[in-house]
Coordinates of C-alpha atoms in Angstrom, one line a residue:
M15 CA -20.5 -5.0 -39.5
K16 CA -20.7 -2.4 -42.5
S17 CA -24.3 -1.8 -42.3
T18 CA -24.2 -2.0 -38.5
I19 CA -21.7 0.9 -38.5
I20 CA -24.0 2.8 -41.1
W21 CA -27.2 2.4 -39.0
I22 CA -25.0 4.0 -36.3
V23 CA -24.0 6.9 -38.3
I24 CA -27.4 7.4 -39.3
L25 CA -28.9 7.3 -35.7
A26 CA -26.1 9.6 -34.4
V27 CA -27.0 12.0 -37.3
I28 CA -30.6 11.7 -36.2
A29 CA -30.1 12.3 -32.8
L30 CA -27.5 15.0 -33.5
G31 CA -30.3 16.7 -35.4
L32 CA -33.0 16.3 -33.0
F33 CA -30.5 18.0 -30.2
A34 CA -29.8 21.0 -32.6
W35 CA -33.2 21.6 -33.3
D36 CA -34.5 21.4 -30.0
S37 CA -31.4 23.5 -28.7
Q38 CA -32.6 26.1 -31.5
R39 CA -35.9 25.9 -30.0
Q40 CA -35.3 26.7 -26.6
W41 CA -33.1 30.2 -28.0
Q42 CA -35.7 31.2 -30.5
P43 CA -36.4 34.5 -29.9
Q44 CA -40.6 35.0 -28.5
T45 CA -41.9 37.3 -30.9
Q46 CA -45.2 39.3 -30.3
A47 CA -47.3 36.7 -32.7
Q48 CA -46.0 33.7 -30.3
V49 CA -47.3 35.7 -27.0
T50 CA -50.6 36.7 -26.5
L51 CA -51.3 39.0 -23.7
R52 CA -54.4 40.0 -22.0
Q53 CA -54.9 43.9 -22.6
V54 CA -56.6 46.5 -20.3
D55 CA -56.8 49.9 -20.4
L56 CA -54.9 51.1 -17.6
R57 CA -55.2 54.5 -16.2
I58 CA -52.6 57.0 -14.2
E59 CA -54.2 59.7 -12.0
T60 CA -51.7 62.0 -11.2
Q61 CA -51.6 64.2 -8.2
A62 CA -52.3 67.3 -10.4
G63 CA -55.4 65.7 -11.3
Q64 CA -54.5 64.5 -14.8
K65 CA -55.7 61.1 -16.0
H66 CA -53.8 59.4 -18.7
M67 CA -55.6 56.2 -20.4
I68 CA -52.6 53.4 -21.3
R69 CA -53.4 50.6 -23.6
T70 CA -51.6 48.0 -21.7
E71 CA -50.6 44.4 -22.4
I72 CA -50.6 42.4 -18.7
A73 CA -47.6 40.2 -17.9
D74 CA -48.7 37.4 -15.0
T75 CA -47.3 34.5 -16.0
A76 CA -43.8 33.4 -15.3
Q77 CA -43.1 33.1 -19.2
S78 CA -44.9 36.4 -19.9
V79 CA -42.9 38.1 -17.6
S80 CA -39.4 36.6 -18.3
T81 CA -40.3 37.5 -22.1
G82 CA -41.3 40.9 -21.3
M83 CA -40.8 43.0 -24.6
M84 CA -37.7 41.2 -25.7
Y85 CA -37.7 41.1 -29.4
R86 CA -40.5 43.6 -30.1
T87 CA -39.5 46.2 -33.1
S88 CA -41.9 48.8 -31.5
M89 CA -43.9 50.1 -29.0
P90 CA -46.7 52.5 -29.8
A91 CA -47.5 55.3 -28.4
G92 CA -50.3 55.5 -26.0
T93 CA -49.6 51.5 -25.1
G94 CA -47.6 49.5 -22.3
M95 CA -46.7 46.6 -20.7
L96 CA -47.7 45.9 -16.8
F97 CA -45.6 43.3 -15.1
V98 CA -47.7 41.7 -12.0
L99 CA -45.3 40.7 -9.5
P100 CA -46.5 37.6 -7.8
Q101 CA -45.5 39.0 -4.5
P102 CA -43.7 42.6 -3.4
S103 CA -40.4 42.2 -4.3
D104 CA -37.5 44.6 -4.8
V105 CA -36.9 43.6 -8.4
Q106 CA -34.3 44.6 -10.8
F107 CA -35.0 44.9 -14.8
W108 CA -32.5 45.0 -17.6
M109 CA -33.2 45.8 -21.3
K110 CA -31.1 42.3 -22.9
N111 CA -32.9 41.6 -26.1
T112 CA -35.2 44.7 -25.8
L113 CA -35.0 46.4 -29.0
V114 CA -36.8 49.7 -28.0
P115 CA -36.2 52.5 -25.7
L116 CA -38.3 52.4 -22.6
D117 CA -39.5 54.2 -19.4
M118 CA -39.7 51.8 -16.4
V119 CA -42.2 52.7 -13.8
F120 CA -42.1 51.2 -10.4
I121 CA -45.4 50.7 -8.4
D122 CA -46.3 49.4 -5.0
E123 CA -48.9 47.2 -3.7
N124 CA -51.0 50.0 -3.4
R125 CA -50.8 50.8 -7.1
V126 CA -48.8 54.2 -5.9
I127 CA -45.7 55.0 -8.0
Q128 CA -42.7 54.5 -6.5
K129 CA -39.8 55.3 -9.0
I130 CA -39.5 56.0 -12.9
H131 CA -36.6 54.9 -14.9
A132 CA -36.8 57.1 -17.9
N133 CA -35.2 56.1 -21.3
A134 CA -33.7 52.8 -20.1
I135 CA -31.4 52.0 -23.4
P136 CA -32.3 48.9 -25.9
H137 CA -29.7 45.8 -25.0
D138 CA -28.2 47.3 -22.0
E139 CA -27.6 44.8 -19.7
T140 CA -27.2 46.9 -16.7
L141 CA -29.6 46.3 -14.0
I142 CA -32.3 48.9 -13.0
P143 CA -33.2 48.3 -9.6
A144 CA -37.0 49.3 -8.2
G145 CA -35.5 50.6 -4.9
G146 CA -38.1 49.3 -2.8
L147 CA -40.7 46.7 -2.7
V148 CA -42.8 47.0 -5.7
S149 CA -45.9 44.7 -7.1
Y150 CA -45.8 46.1 -10.4
V151 CA -43.3 47.1 -13.2
L152 CA -44.9 49.6 -15.9
E153 CA -43.2 49.7 -19.1
I154 CA -44.1 52.8 -21.7
P155 CA -42.0 54.3 -24.7
S156 CA -39.3 56.3 -23.6
G157 CA -40.3 59.6 -22.9
S158 CA -43.7 59.4 -22.2
A159 CA -43.8 59.4 -18.4
A160 CA -42.4 63.2 -19.0
E161 CA -44.8 63.8 -21.7
M162 CA -48.0 62.7 -19.9
G163 CA -46.3 64.4 -16.3
I164 CA -46.2 61.5 -14.5
S165 CA -44.8 61.5 -11.4
V166 CA -43.6 59.4 -7.9
G167 CA -46.5 59.3 -5.9
D168 CA -49.2 59.1 -8.9
K169 CA -51.6 56.0 -9.1
I170 CA -52.2 53.6 -11.6
F171 CA -56.1 51.9 -11.9
Y172 CA -56.8 48.7 -14.1

């Protein structure tokens, strides 16, 4: 009887340990090293005729779209992340678990910029709406859109 109780306790401890390990694994932050995204040189052409190249990671899977820029500690100038949505959607983004300030550029299916949300605040859970149907969202370092003179009506190519 005593050995049965000991085995039950041992199995319970192991089961609790596995449960705790699994739940920690589920909530463990994704890091840049864990997610490798395809990179492209994205070009933005302004209506004024300026062309800007941005080294861009492509987030086009459910996991990469949901993780995005979360937990990253930096985003160098001249880089970005392009979210490719499965279909045109009136999406809303937030900055939960995002450590760096960003500009969010909302782009329609014709690759024309429809809205720019400048200076999104790290960790802010306020929803940032696209304001209409978009197929892409480009995140770039905060202030980059203004520095490059990017505005609504400009076009992206990649």
